[in-house]
PDB file of C-alpha atoms in Angstrom:
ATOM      1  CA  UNK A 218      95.667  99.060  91.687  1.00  0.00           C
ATOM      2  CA  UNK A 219      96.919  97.002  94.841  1.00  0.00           C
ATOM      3  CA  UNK A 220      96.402  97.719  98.230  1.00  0.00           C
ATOM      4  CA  UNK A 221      96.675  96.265 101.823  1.00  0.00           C
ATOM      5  CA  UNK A 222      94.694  97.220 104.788  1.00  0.00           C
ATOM      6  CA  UNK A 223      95.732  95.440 108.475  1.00  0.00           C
ATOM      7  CA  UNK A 224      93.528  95.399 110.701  1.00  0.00           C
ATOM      8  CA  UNK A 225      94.481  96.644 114.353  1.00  0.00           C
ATOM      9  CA  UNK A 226      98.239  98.503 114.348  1.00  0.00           C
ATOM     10  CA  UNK A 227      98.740  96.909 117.858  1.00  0.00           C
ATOM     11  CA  UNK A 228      97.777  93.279 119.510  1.00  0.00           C
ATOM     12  CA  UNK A 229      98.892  91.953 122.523  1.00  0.00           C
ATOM     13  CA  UNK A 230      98.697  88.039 123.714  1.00  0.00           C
ATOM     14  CA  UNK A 231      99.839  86.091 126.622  1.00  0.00           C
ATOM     15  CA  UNK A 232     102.682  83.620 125.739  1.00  0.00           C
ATOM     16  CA  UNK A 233     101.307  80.525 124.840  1.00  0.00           C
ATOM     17  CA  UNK A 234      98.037  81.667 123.487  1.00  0.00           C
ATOM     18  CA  UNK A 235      97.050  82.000 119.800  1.00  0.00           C
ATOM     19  CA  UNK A 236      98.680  84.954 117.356  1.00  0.00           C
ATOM     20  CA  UNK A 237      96.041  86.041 114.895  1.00  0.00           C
ATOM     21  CA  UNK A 238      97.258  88.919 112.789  1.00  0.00           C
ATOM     22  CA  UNK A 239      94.271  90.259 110.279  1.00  0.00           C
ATOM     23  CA  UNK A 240      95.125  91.244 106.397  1.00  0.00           C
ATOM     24  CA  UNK A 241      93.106  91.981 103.387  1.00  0.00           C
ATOM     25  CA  UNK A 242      94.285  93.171 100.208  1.00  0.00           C
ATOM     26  CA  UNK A 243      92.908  94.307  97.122  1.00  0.00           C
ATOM     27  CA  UNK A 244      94.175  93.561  93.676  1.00  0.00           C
ATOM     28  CA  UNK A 245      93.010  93.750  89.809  1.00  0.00           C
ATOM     29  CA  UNK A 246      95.247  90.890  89.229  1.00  0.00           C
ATOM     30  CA  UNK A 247      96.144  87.405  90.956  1.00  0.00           C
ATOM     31  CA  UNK A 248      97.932  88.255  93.548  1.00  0.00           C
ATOM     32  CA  UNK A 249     101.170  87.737  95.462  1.00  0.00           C
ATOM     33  CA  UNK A 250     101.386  87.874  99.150  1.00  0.00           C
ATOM     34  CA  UNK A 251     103.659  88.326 101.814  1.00  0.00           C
ATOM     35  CA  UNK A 252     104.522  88.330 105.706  1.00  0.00           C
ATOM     36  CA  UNK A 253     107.293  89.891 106.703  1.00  0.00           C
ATOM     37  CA  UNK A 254     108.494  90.429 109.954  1.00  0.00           C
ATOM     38  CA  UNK A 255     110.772  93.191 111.660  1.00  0.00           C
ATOM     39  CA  UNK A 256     112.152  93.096 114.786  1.00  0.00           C
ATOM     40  CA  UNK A 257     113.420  96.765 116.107  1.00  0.00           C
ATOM     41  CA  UNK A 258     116.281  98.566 114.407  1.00  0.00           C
ATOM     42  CA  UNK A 259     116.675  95.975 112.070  1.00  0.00           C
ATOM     43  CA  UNK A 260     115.480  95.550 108.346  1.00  0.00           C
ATOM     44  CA  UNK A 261     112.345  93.314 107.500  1.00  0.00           C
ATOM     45  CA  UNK A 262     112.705  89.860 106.870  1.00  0.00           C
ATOM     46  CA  UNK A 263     110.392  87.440 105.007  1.00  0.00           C
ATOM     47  CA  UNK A 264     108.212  84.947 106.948  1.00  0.00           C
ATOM     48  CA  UNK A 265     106.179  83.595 103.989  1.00  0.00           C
ATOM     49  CA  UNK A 266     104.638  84.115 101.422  1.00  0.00           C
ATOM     50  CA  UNK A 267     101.750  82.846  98.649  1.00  0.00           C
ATOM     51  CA  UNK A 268     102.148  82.392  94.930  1.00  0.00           C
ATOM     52  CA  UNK A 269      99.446  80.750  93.806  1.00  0.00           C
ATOM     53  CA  UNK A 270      99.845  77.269  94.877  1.00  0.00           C
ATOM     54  CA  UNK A 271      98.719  75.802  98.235  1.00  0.00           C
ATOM     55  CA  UNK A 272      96.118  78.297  99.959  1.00  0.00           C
ATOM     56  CA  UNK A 273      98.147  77.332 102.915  1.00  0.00           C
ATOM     57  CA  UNK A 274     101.115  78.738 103.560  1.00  0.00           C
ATOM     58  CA  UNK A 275     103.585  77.436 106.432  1.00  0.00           C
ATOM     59  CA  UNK A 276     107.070  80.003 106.759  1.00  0.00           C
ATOM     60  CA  UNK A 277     109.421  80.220 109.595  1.00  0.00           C
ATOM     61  CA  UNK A 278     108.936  80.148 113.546  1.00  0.00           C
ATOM     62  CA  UNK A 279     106.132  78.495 113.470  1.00  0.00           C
ATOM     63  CA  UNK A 280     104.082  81.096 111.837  1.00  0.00           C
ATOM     64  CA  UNK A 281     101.474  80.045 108.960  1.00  0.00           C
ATOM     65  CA  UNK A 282      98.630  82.169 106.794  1.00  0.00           C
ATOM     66  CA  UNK A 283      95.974  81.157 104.791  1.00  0.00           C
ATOM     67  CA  UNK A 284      94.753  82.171 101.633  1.00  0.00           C
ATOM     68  CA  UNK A 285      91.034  83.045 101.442  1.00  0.00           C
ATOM     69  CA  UNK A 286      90.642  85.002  97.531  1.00  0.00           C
ATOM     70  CA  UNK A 287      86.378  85.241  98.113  1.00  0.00           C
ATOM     71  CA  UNK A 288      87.579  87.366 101.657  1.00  0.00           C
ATOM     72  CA  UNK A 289      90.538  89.135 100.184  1.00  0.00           C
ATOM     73  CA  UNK A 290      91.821  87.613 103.173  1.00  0.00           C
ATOM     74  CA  UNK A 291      95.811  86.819 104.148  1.00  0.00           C
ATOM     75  CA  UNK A 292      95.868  86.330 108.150  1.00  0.00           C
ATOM     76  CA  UNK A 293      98.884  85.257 109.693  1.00  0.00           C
ATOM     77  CA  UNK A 294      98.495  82.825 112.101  1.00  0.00           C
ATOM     78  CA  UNK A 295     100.648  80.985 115.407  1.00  0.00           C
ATOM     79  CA  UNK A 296      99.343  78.486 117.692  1.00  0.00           C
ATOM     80  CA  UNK A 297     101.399  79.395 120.482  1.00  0.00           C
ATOM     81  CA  UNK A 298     103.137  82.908 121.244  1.00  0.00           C
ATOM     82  CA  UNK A 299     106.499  82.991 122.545  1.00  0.00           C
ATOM     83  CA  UNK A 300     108.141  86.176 123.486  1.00  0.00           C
ATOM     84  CA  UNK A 301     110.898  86.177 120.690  1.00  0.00           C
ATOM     85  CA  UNK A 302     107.776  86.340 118.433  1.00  0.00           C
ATOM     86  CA  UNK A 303     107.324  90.164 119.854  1.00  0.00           C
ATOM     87  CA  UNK A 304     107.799  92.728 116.703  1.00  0.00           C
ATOM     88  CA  UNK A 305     106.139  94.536 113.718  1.00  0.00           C
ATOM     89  CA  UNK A 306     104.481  92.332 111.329  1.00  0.00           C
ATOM     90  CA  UNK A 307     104.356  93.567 107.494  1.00  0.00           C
ATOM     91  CA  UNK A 308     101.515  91.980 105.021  1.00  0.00           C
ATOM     92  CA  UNK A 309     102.994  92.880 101.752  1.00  0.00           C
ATOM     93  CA  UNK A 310     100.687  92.427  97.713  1.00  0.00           C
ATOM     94  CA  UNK A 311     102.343  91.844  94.962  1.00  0.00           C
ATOM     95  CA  UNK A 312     102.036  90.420  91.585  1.00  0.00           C
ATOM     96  CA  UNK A 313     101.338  94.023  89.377  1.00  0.00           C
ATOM     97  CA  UNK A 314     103.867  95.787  87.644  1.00  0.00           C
ATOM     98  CA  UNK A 315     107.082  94.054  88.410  1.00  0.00           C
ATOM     99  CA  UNK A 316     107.266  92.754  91.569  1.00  0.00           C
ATOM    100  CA  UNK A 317     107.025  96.157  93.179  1.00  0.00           C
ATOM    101  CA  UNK A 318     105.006  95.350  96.109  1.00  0.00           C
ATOM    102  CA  UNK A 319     102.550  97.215  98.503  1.00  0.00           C
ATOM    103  CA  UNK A 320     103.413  96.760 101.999  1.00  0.00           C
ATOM    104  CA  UNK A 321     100.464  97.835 104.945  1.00  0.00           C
ATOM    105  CA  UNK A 322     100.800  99.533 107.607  1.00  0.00           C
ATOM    106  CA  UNK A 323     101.874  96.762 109.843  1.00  0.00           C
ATOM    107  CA  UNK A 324     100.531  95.457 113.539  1.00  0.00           C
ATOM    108  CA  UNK A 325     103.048  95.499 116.466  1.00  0.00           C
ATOM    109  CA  UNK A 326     102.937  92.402 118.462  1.00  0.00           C
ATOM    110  CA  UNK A 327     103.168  92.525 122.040  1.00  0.00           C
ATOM    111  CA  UNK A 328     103.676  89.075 124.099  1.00  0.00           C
ATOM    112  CA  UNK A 329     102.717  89.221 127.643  1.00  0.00           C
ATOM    113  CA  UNK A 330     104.640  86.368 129.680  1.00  0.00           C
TER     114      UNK A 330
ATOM    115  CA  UNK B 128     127.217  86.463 104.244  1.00  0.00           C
ATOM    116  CA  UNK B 129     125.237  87.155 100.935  1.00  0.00           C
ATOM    117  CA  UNK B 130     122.495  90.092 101.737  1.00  0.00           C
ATOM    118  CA  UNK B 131     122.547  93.622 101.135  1.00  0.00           C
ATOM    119  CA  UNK B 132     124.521  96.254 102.778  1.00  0.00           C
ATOM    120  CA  UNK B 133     123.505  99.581 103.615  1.00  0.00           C
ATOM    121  CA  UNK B 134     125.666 102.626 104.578  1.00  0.00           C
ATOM    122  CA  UNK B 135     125.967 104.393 106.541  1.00  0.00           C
ATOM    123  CA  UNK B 136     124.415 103.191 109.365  1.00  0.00           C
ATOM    124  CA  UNK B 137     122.510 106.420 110.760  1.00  0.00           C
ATOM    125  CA  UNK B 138     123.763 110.345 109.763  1.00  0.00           C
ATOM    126  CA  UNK B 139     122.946 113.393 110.257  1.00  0.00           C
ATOM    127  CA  UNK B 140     122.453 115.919 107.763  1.00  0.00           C
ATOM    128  CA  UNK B 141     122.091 119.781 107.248  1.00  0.00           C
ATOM    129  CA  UNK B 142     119.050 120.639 104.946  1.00  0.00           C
ATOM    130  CA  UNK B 143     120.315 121.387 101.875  1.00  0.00           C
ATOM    131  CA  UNK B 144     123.542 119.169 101.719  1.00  0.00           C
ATOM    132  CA  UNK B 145     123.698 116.312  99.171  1.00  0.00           C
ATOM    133  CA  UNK B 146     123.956 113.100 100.037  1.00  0.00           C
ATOM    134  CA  UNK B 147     123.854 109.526  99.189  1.00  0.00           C
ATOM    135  CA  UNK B 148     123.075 106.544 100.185  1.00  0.00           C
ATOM    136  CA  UNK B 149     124.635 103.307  99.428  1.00  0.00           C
ATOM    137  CA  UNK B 150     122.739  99.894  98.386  1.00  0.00           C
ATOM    138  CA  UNK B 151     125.237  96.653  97.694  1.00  0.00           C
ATOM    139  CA  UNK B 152     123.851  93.270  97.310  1.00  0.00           C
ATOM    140  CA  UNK B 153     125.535  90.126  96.430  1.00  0.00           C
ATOM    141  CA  UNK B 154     122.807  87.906  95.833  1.00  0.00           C
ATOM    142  CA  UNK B 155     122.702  88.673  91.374  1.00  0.00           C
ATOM    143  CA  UNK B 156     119.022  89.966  91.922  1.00  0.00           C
ATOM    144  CA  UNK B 157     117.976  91.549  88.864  1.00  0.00           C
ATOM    145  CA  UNK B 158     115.646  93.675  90.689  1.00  0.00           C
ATOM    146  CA  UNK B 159     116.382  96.455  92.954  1.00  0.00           C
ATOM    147  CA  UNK B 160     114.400  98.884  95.611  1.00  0.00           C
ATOM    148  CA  UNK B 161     114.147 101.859  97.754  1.00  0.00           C
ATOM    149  CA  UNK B 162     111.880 102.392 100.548  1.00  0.00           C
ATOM    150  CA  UNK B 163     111.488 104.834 103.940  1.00  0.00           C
ATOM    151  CA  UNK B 164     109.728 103.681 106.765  1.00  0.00           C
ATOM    152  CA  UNK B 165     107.882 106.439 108.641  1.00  0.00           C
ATOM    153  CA  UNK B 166     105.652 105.684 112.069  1.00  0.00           C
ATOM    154  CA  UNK B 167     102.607 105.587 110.969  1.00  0.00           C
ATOM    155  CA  UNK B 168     102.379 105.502 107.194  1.00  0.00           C
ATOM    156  CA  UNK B 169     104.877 102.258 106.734  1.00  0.00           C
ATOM    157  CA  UNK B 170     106.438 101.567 104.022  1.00  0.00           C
ATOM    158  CA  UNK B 171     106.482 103.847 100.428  1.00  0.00           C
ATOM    159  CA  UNK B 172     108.608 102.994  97.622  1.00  0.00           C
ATOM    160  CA  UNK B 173     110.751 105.787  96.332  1.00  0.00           C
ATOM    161  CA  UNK B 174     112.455 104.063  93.391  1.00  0.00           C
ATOM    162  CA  UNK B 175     112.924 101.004  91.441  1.00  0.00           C
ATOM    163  CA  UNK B 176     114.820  99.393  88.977  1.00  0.00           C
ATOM    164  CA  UNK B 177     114.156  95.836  87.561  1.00  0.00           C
ATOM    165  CA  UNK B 178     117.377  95.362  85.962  1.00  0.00           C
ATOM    166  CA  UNK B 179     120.643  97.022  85.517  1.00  0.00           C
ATOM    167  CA  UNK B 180     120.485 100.174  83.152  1.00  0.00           C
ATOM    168  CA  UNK B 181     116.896 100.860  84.338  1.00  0.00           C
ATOM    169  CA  UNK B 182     115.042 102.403  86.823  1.00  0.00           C
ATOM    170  CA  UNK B 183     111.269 104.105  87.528  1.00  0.00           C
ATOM    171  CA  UNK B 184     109.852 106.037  90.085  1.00  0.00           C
ATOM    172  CA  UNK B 185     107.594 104.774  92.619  1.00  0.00           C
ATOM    173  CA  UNK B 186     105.364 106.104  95.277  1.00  0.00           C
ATOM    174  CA  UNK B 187     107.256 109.350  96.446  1.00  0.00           C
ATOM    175  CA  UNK B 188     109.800 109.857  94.044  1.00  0.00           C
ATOM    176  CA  UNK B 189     109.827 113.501  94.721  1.00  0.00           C
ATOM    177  CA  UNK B 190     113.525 114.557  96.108  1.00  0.00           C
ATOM    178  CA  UNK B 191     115.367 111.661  94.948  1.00  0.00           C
ATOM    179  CA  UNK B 192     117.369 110.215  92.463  1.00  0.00           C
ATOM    180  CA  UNK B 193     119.080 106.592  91.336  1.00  0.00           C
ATOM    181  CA  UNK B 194     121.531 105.055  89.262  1.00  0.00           C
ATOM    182  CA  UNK B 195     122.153 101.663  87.944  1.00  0.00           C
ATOM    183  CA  UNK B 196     125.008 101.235  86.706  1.00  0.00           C
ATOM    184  CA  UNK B 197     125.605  97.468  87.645  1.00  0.00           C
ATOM    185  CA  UNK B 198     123.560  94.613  89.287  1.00  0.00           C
ATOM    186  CA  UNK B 199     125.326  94.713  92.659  1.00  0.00           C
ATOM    187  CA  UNK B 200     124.727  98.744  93.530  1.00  0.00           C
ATOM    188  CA  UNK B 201     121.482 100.632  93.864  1.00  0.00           C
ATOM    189  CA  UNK B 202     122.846 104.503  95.290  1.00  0.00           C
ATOM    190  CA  UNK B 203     119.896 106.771  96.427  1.00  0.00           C
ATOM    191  CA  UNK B 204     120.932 110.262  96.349  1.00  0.00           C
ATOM    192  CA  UNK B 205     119.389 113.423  98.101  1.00  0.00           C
ATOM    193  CA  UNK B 206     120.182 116.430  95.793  1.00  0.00           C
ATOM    194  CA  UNK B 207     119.533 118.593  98.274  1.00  0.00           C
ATOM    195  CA  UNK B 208     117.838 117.593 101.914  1.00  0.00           C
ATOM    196  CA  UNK B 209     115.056 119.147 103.353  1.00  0.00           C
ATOM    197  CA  UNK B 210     113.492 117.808 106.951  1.00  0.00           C
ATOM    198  CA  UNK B 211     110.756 116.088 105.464  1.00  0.00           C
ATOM    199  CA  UNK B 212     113.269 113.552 103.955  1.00  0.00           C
ATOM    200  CA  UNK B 213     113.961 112.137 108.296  1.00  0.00           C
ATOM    201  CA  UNK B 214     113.079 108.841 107.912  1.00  0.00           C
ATOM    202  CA  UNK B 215     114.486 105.099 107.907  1.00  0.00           C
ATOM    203  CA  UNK B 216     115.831 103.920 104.361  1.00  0.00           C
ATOM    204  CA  UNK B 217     115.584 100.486 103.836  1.00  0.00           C
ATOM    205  CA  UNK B 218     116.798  98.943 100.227  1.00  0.00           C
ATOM    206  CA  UNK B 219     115.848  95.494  99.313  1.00  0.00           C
ATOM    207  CA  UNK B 220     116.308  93.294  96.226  1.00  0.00           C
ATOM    208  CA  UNK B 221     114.245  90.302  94.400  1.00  0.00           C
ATOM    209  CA  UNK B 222     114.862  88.014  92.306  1.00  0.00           C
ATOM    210  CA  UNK B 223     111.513  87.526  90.691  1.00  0.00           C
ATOM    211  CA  UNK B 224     108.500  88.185  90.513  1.00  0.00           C
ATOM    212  CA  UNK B 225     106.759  86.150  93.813  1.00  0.00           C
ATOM    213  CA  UNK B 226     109.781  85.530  95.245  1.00  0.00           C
ATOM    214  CA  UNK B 227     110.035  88.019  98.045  1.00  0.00           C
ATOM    215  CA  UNK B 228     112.190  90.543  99.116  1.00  0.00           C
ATOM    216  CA  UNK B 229     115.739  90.516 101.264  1.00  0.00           C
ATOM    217  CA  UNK B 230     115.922  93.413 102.770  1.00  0.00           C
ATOM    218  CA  UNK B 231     119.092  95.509 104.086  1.00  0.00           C
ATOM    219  CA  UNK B 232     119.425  97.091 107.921  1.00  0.00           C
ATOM    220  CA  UNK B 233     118.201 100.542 107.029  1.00  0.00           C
ATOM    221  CA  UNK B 234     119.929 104.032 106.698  1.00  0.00           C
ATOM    222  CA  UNK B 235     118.821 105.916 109.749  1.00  0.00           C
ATOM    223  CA  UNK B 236     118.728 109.642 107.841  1.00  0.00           C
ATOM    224  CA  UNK B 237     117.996 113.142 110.264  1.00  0.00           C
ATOM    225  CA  UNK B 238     118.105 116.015 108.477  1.00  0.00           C
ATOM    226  CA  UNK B 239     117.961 119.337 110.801  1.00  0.00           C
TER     227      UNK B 239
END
């Protein structure tokens, strides 16, 4: 069985400063994992995502997660915030039966100018 | 624009009435999915189907039905709406395993 647990379902930052959003997962098997992003009223959208071959992952807008397997870790990372990076952020498992993937709960990001 | 499209956009439905919901992608992604998005509990999968001619039931199947008759289409149908069923649809495709999703807009679904 897969799962994904986020923690904190809302963090705010000032522009500029560093975007930490927290994931673990759990899995029987080597996993899969994704970020996905959704910004409101719209559908979610796939920032990056880890398949087994660098532990570090770089995807769009800056954004960039790192794999950690003896944490069960996946946190998404940004250097700086900018306000366009304000939205619901998805860490997704995968990598079970096929390619039906567990999404969490997701953290809203806030970004403070 | 390759993606998926979703329609409709939003509705309104009795409780009770039938109704469906369409899925078209033109991407040739073998694999197919359905998924609400509720505050709170994120997202659940409702149905699957790897390629066409099959599907399988996921999370919270319960209420809901599919077809796959073709690659491109994925319908999810309400046989008959009850208020529990309010809730965003969102249908999204892959084309492997590992390779992510691409999701559509979402179905915006009230049923009174």
């Amino acid at each position: 069985a897969q799962s994904v647990t986020q923690l904190g379902s809302h963090v705010s930052v000032s522009e500029g400063a560093l975007v930490l959003l927290r994931c673990n997962y759990s899995s029987s098997v080597p996993p899969y994992l994704f970020w996905y992003v959704q910004y409101p009223n719209q559908g979610l959208q796939l920032l990056l995502k880890y398949t087994s071959a660098a532990t570090l992952v770089k995807g769009i807008n800056g954004f960039e997660a790192e794999f950690k397997k003896s944490e069960t870790s996946f946190h998404l990372t940004k250097p700086s915030a900018h306000m366009s990076d304000a939205a619901e952020y998805f860490c997704a498992v995968g990598g079970g039966s096929y390619d039906k993937v567990i999404f969490g709960p997701g953290t809203s990001l806030s970004v403070i100018p | 624009i390759a993606g998926i499209t979703q329609a409709p956009t939003s509705q309104i439905l009795a409780a009770g009435r039938r109704m469906t919901l369409r899925c078209t992608q033109d991407m040739r992604h073998n694999a197919m999915y359905w998924y609400r998005q509720d505050l709170g509990l994120g997202l659940r999968l409702i149905h699957y189907s790897n390629t066409a001619g099959t599907t399988g039931k996921g999370e919270v199947p319960d209420g809901y039905s599919v077809s796959r008759a073709n690659t491109d289409d994925f319908p999810l149908t309400l046989a008959s709406a009850v208020p529990s069923q309010t809730s965003v649809y969102f249908c999204a495709s892959s084309p492997g395993q590992g390779l992510g999703y691409t999701f559509g807009s979402g179905t915006r679904l009230t049923v009174v």
